[in-house]
Amino acid sequence: MLEQPYSYQRRELHEPDWRRFPGWSGVTEQEWASPQWQRAHCVKNIRQLRQVLGDGLGEAFCADLERDQRERATMSMLIPPQMVNTMVPGLAPSSAGFTEALYADPVRRYMIPVFSDRRTDWPSHPEASRDSLHEAEMWAVEGLTHRYPTKVLAEVLPTCPQYCGHCTRMDLVGNPTPVVAKHKFGLARDDRLGAMLDYLQATPGVRDVVVSGGDVANLPWPRLEDFVSKLMEIDSMRDIRLATKALMGLPQYWLSDEVRAGMERLAATARRRDVSIAIHTHVNAAQSLTPAVARAAKAMLDTGIRDVRNQGVLMRGVNDSPAQLLDLSFALLDEARIMPYYFYLCDMIPNSEHWRLTLGEAQQLQHKIMGYLPGFATPRIICDVPYVGKRWVHQVSRYDTVRGISYWTKNYRTGVETSDKLALDREYSYYDPIYRLPAEGQDWWRSQAAQEIPAAVGAAH
Ligand code: SF4
């Protein structure tokens, strides 16, 4: 009998032993389980990374990282111990081959990007930009993006317990880097949240709010509970989704008594008012899903909320094979009761070309993962098209594979097109990474760059 292209195997979750790292060799189970200890011991710079990993970390790696931070990084470094511990899970830094394994590690590749990871020919696509999804342009009030007719995104704060190298909101989220000065909110937090509630109260066509940031795990719990409770008092509100990568990066926070009790109160109110509350998390690699993460997800489901769903980001060298996507999806579903929901193409932010896949590669991946998971848990691979929104990768309307330009249409007006009669007839463009194109396409982009003429992209914005 012939083998299937993918072979399903249930795998037990495993918490790697943090005591293999010299800097954490004396850390107790109790300390590790404390969210305060985790936050206080985040790795924020190369010196701290060296302290934790010890002499096993190669000098060349540190120089590579230092150059990246100086010349390319759009996010500063912030990694909770929980996440550091999932890198190279089976090897102590003193073992031969540790630095090579760290270079190859999927979690390292997006949490600790180094200069040699990036493209030197085209580190950024010519059409890449800060705020590549134009979220700030669509703010109805500061921090509230009204892009789709019935749903909004509330950026309630600009920080997270962990900073990911590929963050789409690199324009706003996190600390400045030598390459990127961050946008700052103008309003004080409580005024901003108040203005969001006022807008939603006055806009009954909106039924669905993604409460995000940043990461809601950085908003003090009483403030988050108050905001979500007030959202539920708005008659039109039916769906509330809380966005937190920290369910994976800092599960200790979601397992704390304060947060569990608070979520129970919110879930009880939601049930009474027929509102669905879900948590949306962001796991990109199966090795990130440890027993602590599974406990946190189940603890949240046990509070009575509707669901915990995963929105990963598809990145080369992290999760760009069918087996990696299926292993991750099965681990989420089988071991943590987390619904595999979306994998996004990495957005067109500066210096992200090495992570990005072509639309054609994403379509192939979608094809290859079909049929193994239950239909309701088969993740959709999504292209978030600027000025359009999320589209399944097979929904493209035209695709020029030589120049790597895909064209998309839409069926609603975003917040910036309320009086634009042509918005629904226009085509909007998205771009493959240039280095993946055939020679003819690469030559075309080089000639465009040489002439300094903006790319000819049809009728797109
Ligand atoms: S957790 Fe989300 S918002 Fe925060 S840095 Fe990562 S991708 Fe960006």
CSV table of C-alpha atoms and ligand atoms in Angstrom, one decimal:
chain,number,residue,atom,x,y,z
A,1,MET,CA,0.0,0.0,0.0
A,2,LEU,CA,1.3,3.5,-0.8
A,3,GLU,CA,1.9,6.0,1.9
A,4,GLN,CA,-0.2,9.1,2.3
A,5,PRO,CA,1.6,12.4,1.7
A,6,TYR,CA,1.0,13.2,5.4
A,7,SER,CA,0.9,10.7,8.2
A,8,TYR,CA,-1.1,11.7,11.3
A,9,GLN,CA,0.3,10.7,14.6
A,10,ARG,CA,-0.9,11.9,18.0
A,11,ARG,CA,2.0,13.5,19.8
A,12,GLU,CA,2.1,14.0,23.6
A,13,LEU,CA,3.0,17.6,24.5
A,14,HIS,CA,6.2,18.3,26.3
A,15,GLU,CA,7.4,21.2,28.5
A,16,PRO,CA,11.2,21.5,27.8
A,17,ASP,CA,13.4,21.7,30.8
A,18,TRP,CA,14.4,25.4,31.3
A,19,ARG,CA,17.2,24.3,33.7
A,20,ARG,CA,19.2,23.3,30.6
A,21,PHE,CA,19.9,27.0,30.2
A,22,PRO,CA,22.8,28.2,32.5
A,23,GLY,CA,20.9,31.4,33.4
A,24,TRP,CA,17.9,29.5,34.6
A,25,SER,CA,19.5,26.4,36.1
A,26,GLY,CA,18.2,27.2,39.6
A,27,VAL,CA,14.7,28.4,38.7
A,28,THR,CA,12.0,26.5,40.6
A,29,GLU,CA,8.7,25.2,39.3
A,30,GLN,CA,7.0,27.8,41.5
A,31,GLU,CA,9.0,30.7,40.0
A,32,TRP,CA,8.4,29.4,36.5
A,33,ALA,CA,4.7,29.3,37.1
A,34,SER,CA,4.5,32.9,38.3
A,35,PRO,CA,3.5,35.5,35.6
A,36,GLN,CA,5.4,38.1,37.6
A,37,TRP,CA,8.6,36.1,37.5
A,38,GLN,CA,8.1,35.5,33.7
A,39,ARG,CA,7.6,39.2,33.0
A,40,ALA,CA,10.5,40.2,35.2
A,41,HIS,CA,12.9,37.8,33.4
A,42,CYS,CA,12.0,38.5,29.8
A,43,VAL,CA,15.0,38.6,27.5
A,44,LYS,CA,15.2,42.2,26.2
A,45,ASN,CA,18.7,42.5,24.7
A,46,ILE,CA,21.8,40.5,23.6
A,47,ARG,CA,23.4,40.8,27.0
A,48,GLN,CA,20.5,39.1,28.7
A,49,LEU,CA,20.3,36.5,26.0
A,50,ARG,CA,24.0,35.7,26.7
A,51,GLN,CA,23.3,35.6,30.4
A,52,VAL,CA,20.6,33.0,29.9
A,53,LEU,CA,22.2,30.8,27.3
A,54,GLY,CA,25.7,31.1,28.6
A,55,ASP,CA,28.9,30.5,26.7
A,56,GLY,CA,27.3,28.0,24.3
A,57,LEU,CA,25.9,30.9,22.3
A,58,GLY,CA,28.3,31.6,19.5
A,59,GLU,CA,29.9,35.0,19.1
A,60,ALA,CA,29.1,35.1,15.4
A,61,PHE,CA,25.4,34.7,16.2
A,62,CYS,CA,25.5,37.6,18.6
A,63,ALA,CA,27.3,39.8,16.0
A,64,ASP,CA,24.7,38.8,13.5
A,65,LEU,CA,21.9,39.7,15.9
A,66,GLU,CA,23.5,43.0,16.9
A,67,ARG,CA,23.8,44.0,13.2
A,68,ASP,CA,20.1,43.1,12.6
A,69,GLN,CA,19.0,45.2,15.5
A,70,ARG,CA,21.1,48.1,14.2
A,71,GLU,CA,20.1,48.0,10.6
A,72,ARG,CA,17.0,46.0,10.0
A,73,ALA,CA,14.8,45.1,13.0
A,74,THR,CA,11.4,46.7,13.0
A,75,MET,CA,10.6,45.4,16.5
A,76,SER,CA,12.6,45.5,19.7
A,77,MET,CA,13.5,42.3,21.6
A,78,LEU,CA,11.1,41.1,24.3
A,79,ILE,CA,10.8,37.3,24.8
A,80,PRO,CA,9.2,35.7,28.0
A,81,PRO,CA,11.2,32.8,29.4
A,82,GLN,CA,8.3,30.5,28.4
A,83,MET,CA,9.0,31.3,24.7
A,84,VAL,CA,12.8,31.2,25.0
A,85,ASN,CA,12.4,27.7,26.5
A,86,THR,CA,10.6,26.4,23.4
A,87,MET,CA,13.6,27.2,21.2
A,88,VAL,CA,15.9,24.2,20.5
A,89,PRO,CA,13.9,22.3,23.0
A,90,GLY,CA,16.1,19.1,23.1
A,91,LEU,CA,19.5,20.6,23.5
A,92,ALA,CA,21.5,22.4,26.2
A,93,PRO,CA,23.6,25.4,25.0
A,94,SER,CA,26.8,23.5,26.0
A,95,SER,CA,26.0,20.7,23.5
A,96,ALA,CA,27.8,20.6,20.2
A,97,GLY,CA,25.8,22.2,17.4
A,98,PHE,CA,23.6,24.3,19.7
A,99,THR,CA,24.2,27.6,17.8
A,100,GLU,CA,23.5,25.9,14.5
A,101,ALA,CA,20.3,24.5,15.9
A,102,LEU,CA,19.3,27.9,17.2
A,103,TYR,CA,19.9,29.4,13.7
A,104,ALA,CA,17.6,26.8,12.3
A,105,ASP,CA,14.9,26.9,15.0
A,106,PRO,CA,11.4,28.0,13.7
A,107,VAL,CA,10.6,30.0,16.9
A,108,ARG,CA,14.0,31.7,16.8
A,109,ARG,CA,13.5,32.6,13.2
A,110,TYR,CA,10.7,35.0,13.9
A,111,MET,CA,11.3,36.0,17.6
A,112,ILE,CA,15.1,36.6,17.3
A,113,PRO,CA,15.7,37.6,13.7
A,114,VAL,CA,19.4,38.0,12.7
A,115,PHE,CA,20.9,39.9,9.8
A,116,SER,CA,21.8,36.9,7.8
A,117,ASP,CA,18.2,35.7,7.8
A,118,ARG,CA,17.1,38.7,5.7
A,119,ARG,CA,17.4,39.2,1.9
A,120,THR,CA,20.2,41.4,0.9
A,121,ASP,CA,18.9,41.9,-2.7
A,122,TRP,CA,15.4,43.0,-1.8
A,123,PRO,CA,15.2,43.2,2.1
A,124,SER,CA,11.9,45.1,1.5
A,125,HIS,CA,9.5,45.0,-1.4
A,126,PRO,CA,9.2,48.4,-3.1
A,127,GLU,CA,5.5,48.4,-2.2
A,128,ALA,CA,6.1,47.5,1.4
A,129,SER,CA,5.1,50.1,4.0
A,130,ARG,CA,4.6,50.8,7.7
A,131,ASP,CA,1.0,50.2,8.6
A,132,SER,CA,0.7,48.1,5.4
A,133,LEU,CA,-3.0,47.4,6.0
A,134,HIS,CA,-3.7,51.1,6.4
A,135,GLU,CA,-5.4,50.5,9.7
A,136,ALA,CA,-4.7,54.0,11.1
A,137,GLU,CA,-6.2,55.6,7.9
A,138,MET,CA,-9.4,53.7,8.8
A,139,TRP,CA,-9.6,54.8,12.4
A,140,ALA,CA,-13.2,55.9,13.2
A,141,VAL,CA,-11.8,57.2,16.5
A,142,GLU,CA,-8.2,56.9,17.5
A,143,GLY,CA,-7.3,53.2,17.6
A,144,LEU,CA,-10.6,51.9,16.3
A,145,THR,CA,-10.2,50.6,12.7
A,146,HIS,CA,-13.6,50.4,10.9
A,147,ARG,CA,-12.6,48.4,7.8
A,148,TYR,CA,-15.5,46.0,7.3
A,149,PRO,CA,-19.2,46.9,7.4
A,150,THR,CA,-20.2,45.0,10.6
A,151,LYS,CA,-16.9,44.6,12.5
A,152,VAL,CA,-14.2,46.7,14.0
A,153,LEU,CA,-10.7,46.3,15.4
A,154,ALA,CA,-10.1,48.0,18.7
A,155,GLU,CA,-6.4,48.6,19.4
A,156,VAL,CA,-6.7,49.1,23.1
A,157,LEU,CA,-2.9,49.4,23.8
A,158,PRO,CA,0.3,49.5,21.9
A,159,THR,CA,2.3,46.9,23.9
A,160,CYS,CA,2.6,43.2,24.3
A,161,PRO,CA,4.3,40.8,26.7
A,162,GLN,CA,6.4,39.6,23.7
A,163,TYR,CA,7.5,41.3,20.5
A,164,CYS,CA,7.5,39.3,17.3
A,165,GLY,CA,9.9,40.2,14.6
A,166,HIS,CA,7.3,40.1,11.8
A,167,CYS,CA,4.6,42.2,13.7
A,168,THR,CA,2.1,43.7,11.2
A,169,ARG,CA,1.5,46.6,13.6
A,170,MET,CA,5.3,47.5,13.7
A,171,ASP,CA,4.2,51.1,13.0
A,172,LEU,CA,2.5,51.4,16.4
A,173,VAL,CA,3.4,48.4,18.6
A,174,GLY,CA,6.4,48.2,20.9
A,175,ASN,CA,9.5,50.3,21.5
A,176,PRO,CA,11.3,52.3,18.9
A,177,THR,CA,14.2,50.6,17.1
A,178,PRO,CA,17.2,52.2,15.3
A,179,VAL,CA,15.2,51.6,12.1
A,180,VAL,CA,11.6,52.5,13.2
A,181,ALA,CA,10.3,55.4,15.4
A,182,LYS,CA,6.9,54.2,16.5
A,183,HIS,CA,3.7,56.1,16.1
A,184,LYS,CA,2.2,57.3,19.4
A,185,PHE,CA,-1.4,57.5,20.4
A,186,GLY,CA,-2.5,61.1,21.0
A,187,LEU,CA,-5.3,60.4,23.5
A,188,ALA,CA,-4.8,59.1,27.0
A,189,ARG,CA,-5.8,55.4,27.3
A,190,ASP,CA,-9.1,55.9,29.1
A,191,ASP,CA,-10.2,58.7,26.8
A,192,ARG,CA,-9.4,56.6,23.8
A,193,LEU,CA,-11.3,53.6,25.2
A,194,GLY,CA,-14.2,55.9,26.1
A,195,ALA,CA,-14.3,57.3,22.6
A,196,MET,CA,-14.4,53.8,21.1
A,197,LEU,CA,-17.4,52.9,23.3
A,198,ASP,CA,-19.2,56.1,22.3
A,199,TYR,CA,-18.6,55.4,18.6
A,200,LEU,CA,-19.9,51.8,18.9
A,201,GLN,CA,-22.9,52.9,20.9
A,202,ALA,CA,-23.7,55.3,18.1
A,203,THR,CA,-23.0,52.8,15.3
A,204,PRO,CA,-25.5,49.9,15.7
A,205,GLY,CA,-24.5,48.3,12.4
A,206,VAL,CA,-21.3,47.0,14.1
A,207,ARG,CA,-21.9,43.7,15.9
A,208,ASP,CA,-18.4,42.4,16.3
A,209,VAL,CA,-15.3,43.8,18.0
A,210,VAL,CA,-11.8,42.4,17.9
A,211,VAL,CA,-10.2,43.7,21.1
A,212,SER,CA,-6.5,43.8,20.3
A,213,GLY,CA,-3.4,45.9,20.5
A,214,GLY,CA,-0.8,45.0,21.1
A,215,ASP,CA,-1.9,42.2,23.3
A,216,VAL,CA,-4.8,42.4,25.8
A,217,ALA,CA,-2.6,40.5,28.3
A,218,ASN,CA,-0.8,43.8,28.9
A,219,LEU,CA,-3.9,45.8,29.9
A,220,PRO,CA,-4.4,45.5,33.7
A,221,TRP,CA,-7.2,43.0,34.1
A,222,PRO,CA,-9.7,45.3,35.8
A,223,ARG,CA,-9.4,47.8,32.9
A,224,LEU,CA,-9.9,45.0,30.3
A,225,GLU,CA,-12.8,43.6,32.2
A,226,ASP,CA,-14.4,47.0,32.5
A,227,PHE,CA,-14.0,47.7,28.7
A,228,VAL,CA,-15.4,44.2,27.7
A,229,SER,CA,-18.3,44.6,30.2
A,230,LYS,CA,-19.2,48.0,28.7
A,231,LEU,CA,-19.0,46.5,25.2
A,232,MET,CA,-21.5,43.9,26.2
A,233,GLU,CA,-23.9,46.6,27.4
A,234,ILE,CA,-24.2,47.9,23.8
A,235,ASP,CA,-27.3,46.3,22.3
A,236,SER,CA,-25.8,45.6,18.9
A,237,MET,CA,-22.8,43.7,20.3
A,238,ARG,CA,-22.9,40.0,19.4
A,239,ASP,CA,-19.2,38.9,19.0
A,240,ILE,CA,-16.2,39.9,21.1
A,241,ARG,CA,-12.8,38.4,20.3
A,242,LEU,CA,-9.9,39.0,22.7
A,243,ALA,CA,-6.5,38.9,20.8
A,244,THR,CA,-3.6,37.6,22.9
A,245,LYS,CA,-0.5,35.8,21.7
A,246,ALA,CA,0.4,35.7,25.4
A,247,LEU,CA,-1.9,32.7,25.8
A,248,MET,CA,1.0,30.9,24.2
A,249,GLY,CA,3.9,33.3,25.2
A,250,LEU,CA,2.8,33.8,28.8
A,251,PRO,CA,0.3,31.1,29.7
A,252,GLN,CA,1.1,31.8,33.3
A,253,TYR,CA,-0.9,35.0,33.1
A,254,TRP,CA,-4.0,33.3,31.7
A,255,LEU,CA,-3.7,30.6,34.4
A,256,SER,CA,-3.6,33.2,37.2
A,257,ASP,CA,-6.5,33.2,39.7
A,258,GLU,CA,-7.4,36.9,39.0
A,259,VAL,CA,-7.7,36.3,35.3
A,260,ARG,CA,-9.6,33.0,35.5
A,261,ALA,CA,-12.1,34.5,38.0
A,262,GLY,CA,-12.5,37.6,35.8
A,263,MET,CA,-13.1,35.6,32.6
A,264,GLU,CA,-15.7,33.6,34.5
A,265,ARG,CA,-17.6,36.8,35.3
A,266,LEU,CA,-17.3,38.0,31.7
A,267,ALA,CA,-18.4,34.6,30.3
A,268,ALA,CA,-21.5,34.5,32.6
A,269,THR,CA,-22.5,38.0,31.5
A,270,ALA,CA,-21.9,37.0,27.8
A,271,ARG,CA,-24.2,34.0,28.2
A,272,ARG,CA,-26.9,36.1,29.8
A,273,ARG,CA,-26.7,38.6,27.0
A,274,ASP,CA,-26.3,36.1,24.1
A,275,VAL,CA,-22.9,37.5,23.3
A,276,SER,CA,-20.0,35.2,22.1
A,277,ILE,CA,-16.6,35.9,23.7
A,278,ALA,CA,-13.7,34.1,22.1
A,279,ILE,CA,-9.9,34.3,22.6
A,280,HIS,CA,-7.8,34.6,19.4
A,281,THR,CA,-4.2,33.5,19.9
A,282,HIS,CA,-1.2,33.4,17.6
A,283,VAL,CA,0.8,30.1,17.5
A,284,ASN,CA,3.1,29.6,14.6
A,285,ALA,CA,5.0,26.4,15.4
A,286,ALA,CA,4.0,23.1,17.0
A,287,GLN,CA,6.9,23.2,19.5
A,288,SER,CA,5.4,26.4,21.1
A,289,LEU,CA,2.4,24.3,22.2
A,290,THR,CA,3.5,23.0,25.6
A,291,PRO,CA,1.4,21.5,28.4
A,292,ALA,CA,1.3,24.9,30.1
A,293,VAL,CA,-0.2,26.5,27.0
A,294,ALA,CA,-2.7,23.7,26.7
A,295,ARG,CA,-3.7,24.2,30.4
A,296,ALA,CA,-4.2,27.9,29.8
A,297,ALA,CA,-6.4,27.3,26.7
A,298,LYS,CA,-8.5,24.7,28.5
A,299,ALA,CA,-8.8,26.9,31.6
A,300,MET,CA,-10.2,29.7,29.4
A,301,LEU,CA,-12.7,27.3,27.8
A,302,ASP,CA,-13.7,26.1,31.3
A,303,THR,CA,-14.7,29.6,32.2
A,304,GLY,CA,-17.5,29.3,29.7
A,305,ILE,CA,-16.3,31.4,26.8
A,306,ARG,CA,-17.3,30.3,23.3
A,307,ASP,CA,-14.0,29.3,21.8
A,308,VAL,CA,-10.2,29.7,21.6
A,309,ARG,CA,-9.0,30.0,18.0
A,310,ASN,CA,-5.6,30.3,16.5
A,311,GLN,CA,-4.5,32.8,13.9
A,312,GLY,CA,-0.9,32.0,12.8
A,313,VAL,CA,1.3,33.7,10.3
A,314,LEU,CA,2.8,31.7,7.5
A,315,MET,CA,6.5,32.3,7.2
A,316,ARG,CA,9.3,30.7,5.3
A,317,GLY,CA,11.6,28.7,7.6
A,318,VAL,CA,9.0,28.7,10.3
A,319,ASN,CA,5.9,26.8,9.1
A,320,ASP,CA,6.0,26.7,5.3
A,321,SER,CA,5.5,23.0,4.8
A,322,PRO,CA,2.2,21.0,4.8
A,323,ALA,CA,3.6,18.8,7.6
A,324,GLN,CA,4.5,21.7,9.8
A,325,LEU,CA,1.0,23.3,9.3
A,326,LEU,CA,-0.8,20.0,9.9
A,327,ASP,CA,1.4,19.0,12.9
A,328,LEU,CA,0.6,22.4,14.5
A,329,SER,CA,-3.1,22.2,13.7
A,330,PHE,CA,-3.5,18.7,15.1
A,331,ALA,CA,-1.6,19.7,18.2
A,332,LEU,CA,-3.8,22.7,18.8
A,333,LEU,CA,-7.0,20.8,18.2
A,334,ASP,CA,-6.2,17.5,19.9
A,335,GLU,CA,-4.2,18.6,22.9
A,336,ALA,CA,-5.4,22.1,23.7
A,337,ARG,CA,-8.9,22.3,22.2
A,338,ILE,CA,-7.8,25.4,20.2
A,339,MET,CA,-9.5,25.8,16.9
A,340,PRO,CA,-7.0,26.1,13.9
A,341,TYR,CA,-8.6,29.1,12.2
A,342,TYR,CA,-6.4,31.2,9.9
A,343,PHE,CA,-2.8,31.3,8.6
A,344,TYR,CA,-2.1,34.7,7.2
A,345,LEU,CA,0.5,35.5,4.6
A,346,CYS,CA,3.1,37.6,6.3
A,347,ASP,CA,2.2,41.2,5.6
A,348,MET,CA,4.2,43.6,3.4
A,349,ILE,CA,6.0,45.5,6.1
A,350,PRO,CA,9.6,46.7,5.6
A,351,ASN,CA,12.4,44.0,5.8
A,352,SER,CA,10.0,41.1,5.7
A,353,GLU,CA,10.8,39.6,2.3
A,354,HIS,CA,12.7,36.6,3.7
A,355,TRP,CA,9.7,35.5,5.6
A,356,ARG,CA,7.1,36.1,2.9
A,357,LEU,CA,5.7,33.3,0.6
A,358,THR,CA,4.4,33.9,-2.9
A,359,LEU,CA,0.6,33.6,-3.4
A,360,GLY,CA,1.2,30.5,-5.5
A,361,GLU,CA,3.1,28.8,-2.7
A,362,ALA,CA,0.3,29.7,-0.3
A,363,GLN,CA,-2.3,28.2,-2.7
A,364,GLN,CA,-0.2,25.0,-2.9
A,365,LEU,CA,0.0,24.8,0.9
A,366,GLN,CA,-3.8,25.3,1.2
A,367,HIS,CA,-4.3,22.5,-1.3
A,368,LYS,CA,-2.0,20.1,0.5
A,369,ILE,CA,-3.5,20.5,4.0
A,370,MET,CA,-7.1,19.9,2.8
A,371,GLY,CA,-8.8,16.7,3.8
A,372,TYR,CA,-6.8,15.7,6.9
A,373,LEU,CA,-8.4,17.8,9.6
A,374,PRO,CA,-12.1,18.0,10.2
A,375,GLY,CA,-13.6,20.6,7.8
A,376,PHE,CA,-14.5,22.9,10.6
A,377,ALA,CA,-10.9,22.9,11.9
A,378,THR,CA,-9.1,23.1,8.6
A,379,PRO,CA,-7.3,26.5,8.7
A,380,ARG,CA,-7.8,28.9,5.8
A,381,ILE,CA,-4.7,30.5,4.4
A,382,ILE,CA,-5.4,34.2,4.0
A,383,CYS,CA,-4.0,37.1,2.1
A,384,ASP,CA,-4.8,40.4,3.9
A,385,VAL,CA,-5.0,42.7,0.9
A,386,PRO,CA,-4.5,46.4,1.5
A,387,TYR,CA,-7.7,48.4,1.2
A,388,VAL,CA,-9.6,45.1,0.8
A,389,GLY,CA,-9.3,42.8,3.8
A,390,LYS,CA,-8.9,39.1,4.3
A,391,ARG,CA,-9.3,37.0,1.3
A,392,TRP,CA,-8.8,33.2,1.0
A,393,VAL,CA,-5.8,32.7,-1.3
A,394,HIS,CA,-7.8,31.0,-4.0
A,395,GLN,CA,-10.1,34.1,-4.3
A,396,VAL,CA,-7.6,36.0,-6.3
A,397,SER,CA,-9.2,37.5,-9.5
A,398,ARG,CA,-6.1,37.7,-11.7
A,399,TYR,CA,-2.5,36.7,-11.0
A,400,ASP,CA,0.6,37.8,-13.0
A,401,THR,CA,3.1,35.2,-11.9
A,402,VAL,CA,6.0,36.8,-13.8
A,403,ARG,CA,5.9,40.1,-12.0
A,404,GLY,CA,4.3,38.5,-8.9
A,405,ILE,CA,1.3,40.8,-8.8
A,406,SER,CA,-2.1,39.4,-7.8
A,407,TYR,CA,-5.3,41.4,-8.3
A,408,TRP,CA,-8.2,41.3,-5.9
A,409,THR,CA,-11.8,42.7,-5.8
A,410,LYS,CA,-14.1,43.3,-2.9
A,411,ASN,CA,-17.8,43.5,-2.1
A,412,TYR,CA,-18.0,46.2,0.5
A,413,ARG,CA,-16.6,49.7,1.1
A,414,THR,CA,-14.0,50.2,3.8
A,415,GLY,CA,-14.1,53.2,6.2
A,416,VAL,CA,-12.2,55.4,3.7
A,417,GLU,CA,-14.5,54.7,0.7
A,418,THR,CA,-17.9,55.5,2.0
A,419,SER,CA,-18.5,57.9,-0.9
A,420,ASP,CA,-16.2,56.2,-3.5
A,421,LYS,CA,-18.5,55.0,-6.3
A,422,LEU,CA,-15.7,52.9,-7.9
A,423,ALA,CA,-14.5,51.1,-4.8
A,424,LEU,CA,-16.3,47.9,-5.7
A,425,ASP,CA,-15.3,47.9,-9.4
A,426,ARG,CA,-11.6,48.5,-8.8
A,427,GLU,CA,-8.8,45.9,-8.6
A,428,TYR,CA,-6.4,46.0,-5.7
A,429,SER,CA,-2.9,44.7,-5.9
A,430,TYR,CA,-0.8,42.4,-3.7
A,431,TYR,CA,2.8,41.5,-4.4
A,432,ASP,CA,5.0,38.3,-4.2
A,433,PRO,CA,8.6,38.6,-2.9
A,434,ILE,CA,10.7,39.6,-5.9
A,435,TYR,CA,13.5,37.1,-5.4
A,436,ARG,CA,11.0,34.2,-5.9
A,437,LEU,CA,10.0,35.5,-9.4
A,438,PRO,CA,11.4,34.2,-12.7
A,439,ALA,CA,14.3,36.2,-14.2
A,440,GLU,CA,12.0,38.2,-16.4
A,441,GLY,CA,10.0,39.4,-13.5
A,442,GLN,CA,13.0,40.3,-11.4
A,443,ASP,CA,14.5,42.3,-14.3
A,444,TRP,CA,11.2,44.2,-14.6
A,445,TRP,CA,11.3,45.2,-11.0
A,446,ARG,CA,15.0,46.2,-11.3
A,447,SER,CA,14.2,48.4,-14.2
A,448,GLN,CA,11.3,50.0,-12.3
A,449,ALA,CA,13.6,50.7,-9.4
A,450,ALA,CA,16.3,52.1,-11.7
A,451,GLN,CA,13.7,54.5,-13.3
A,452,GLU,CA,12.3,55.3,-9.8
A,453,ILE,CA,8.9,55.0,-11.3
A,454,PRO,CA,6.2,53.7,-9.0
A,455,ALA,CA,5.3,50.2,-10.0
A,456,ALA,CA,2.6,50.0,-12.7
A,457,VAL,CA,-0.1,48.2,-10.8
A,458,GLY,CA,-3.2,48.6,-12.8
A,459,ALA,CA,-5.9,50.6,-11.1
A,460,ALA,CA,-4.9,49.9,-7.6
A,461,HIS,CA,-4.4,52.5,-4.9
B,1,SF4,S1,1.9,39.6,19.9
B,1,SF4,FE1,0.9,40.4,18.0
B,1,SF4,S2,0.8,42.6,18.2
B,1,SF4,FE2,2.3,41.8,19.7
B,1,SF4,S3,4.3,41.9,18.6
B,1,SF4,FE3,3.5,39.9,18.3
B,1,SF4,S4,2.3,40.0,16.3
B,1,SF4,FE4,2.6,42.1,17.1
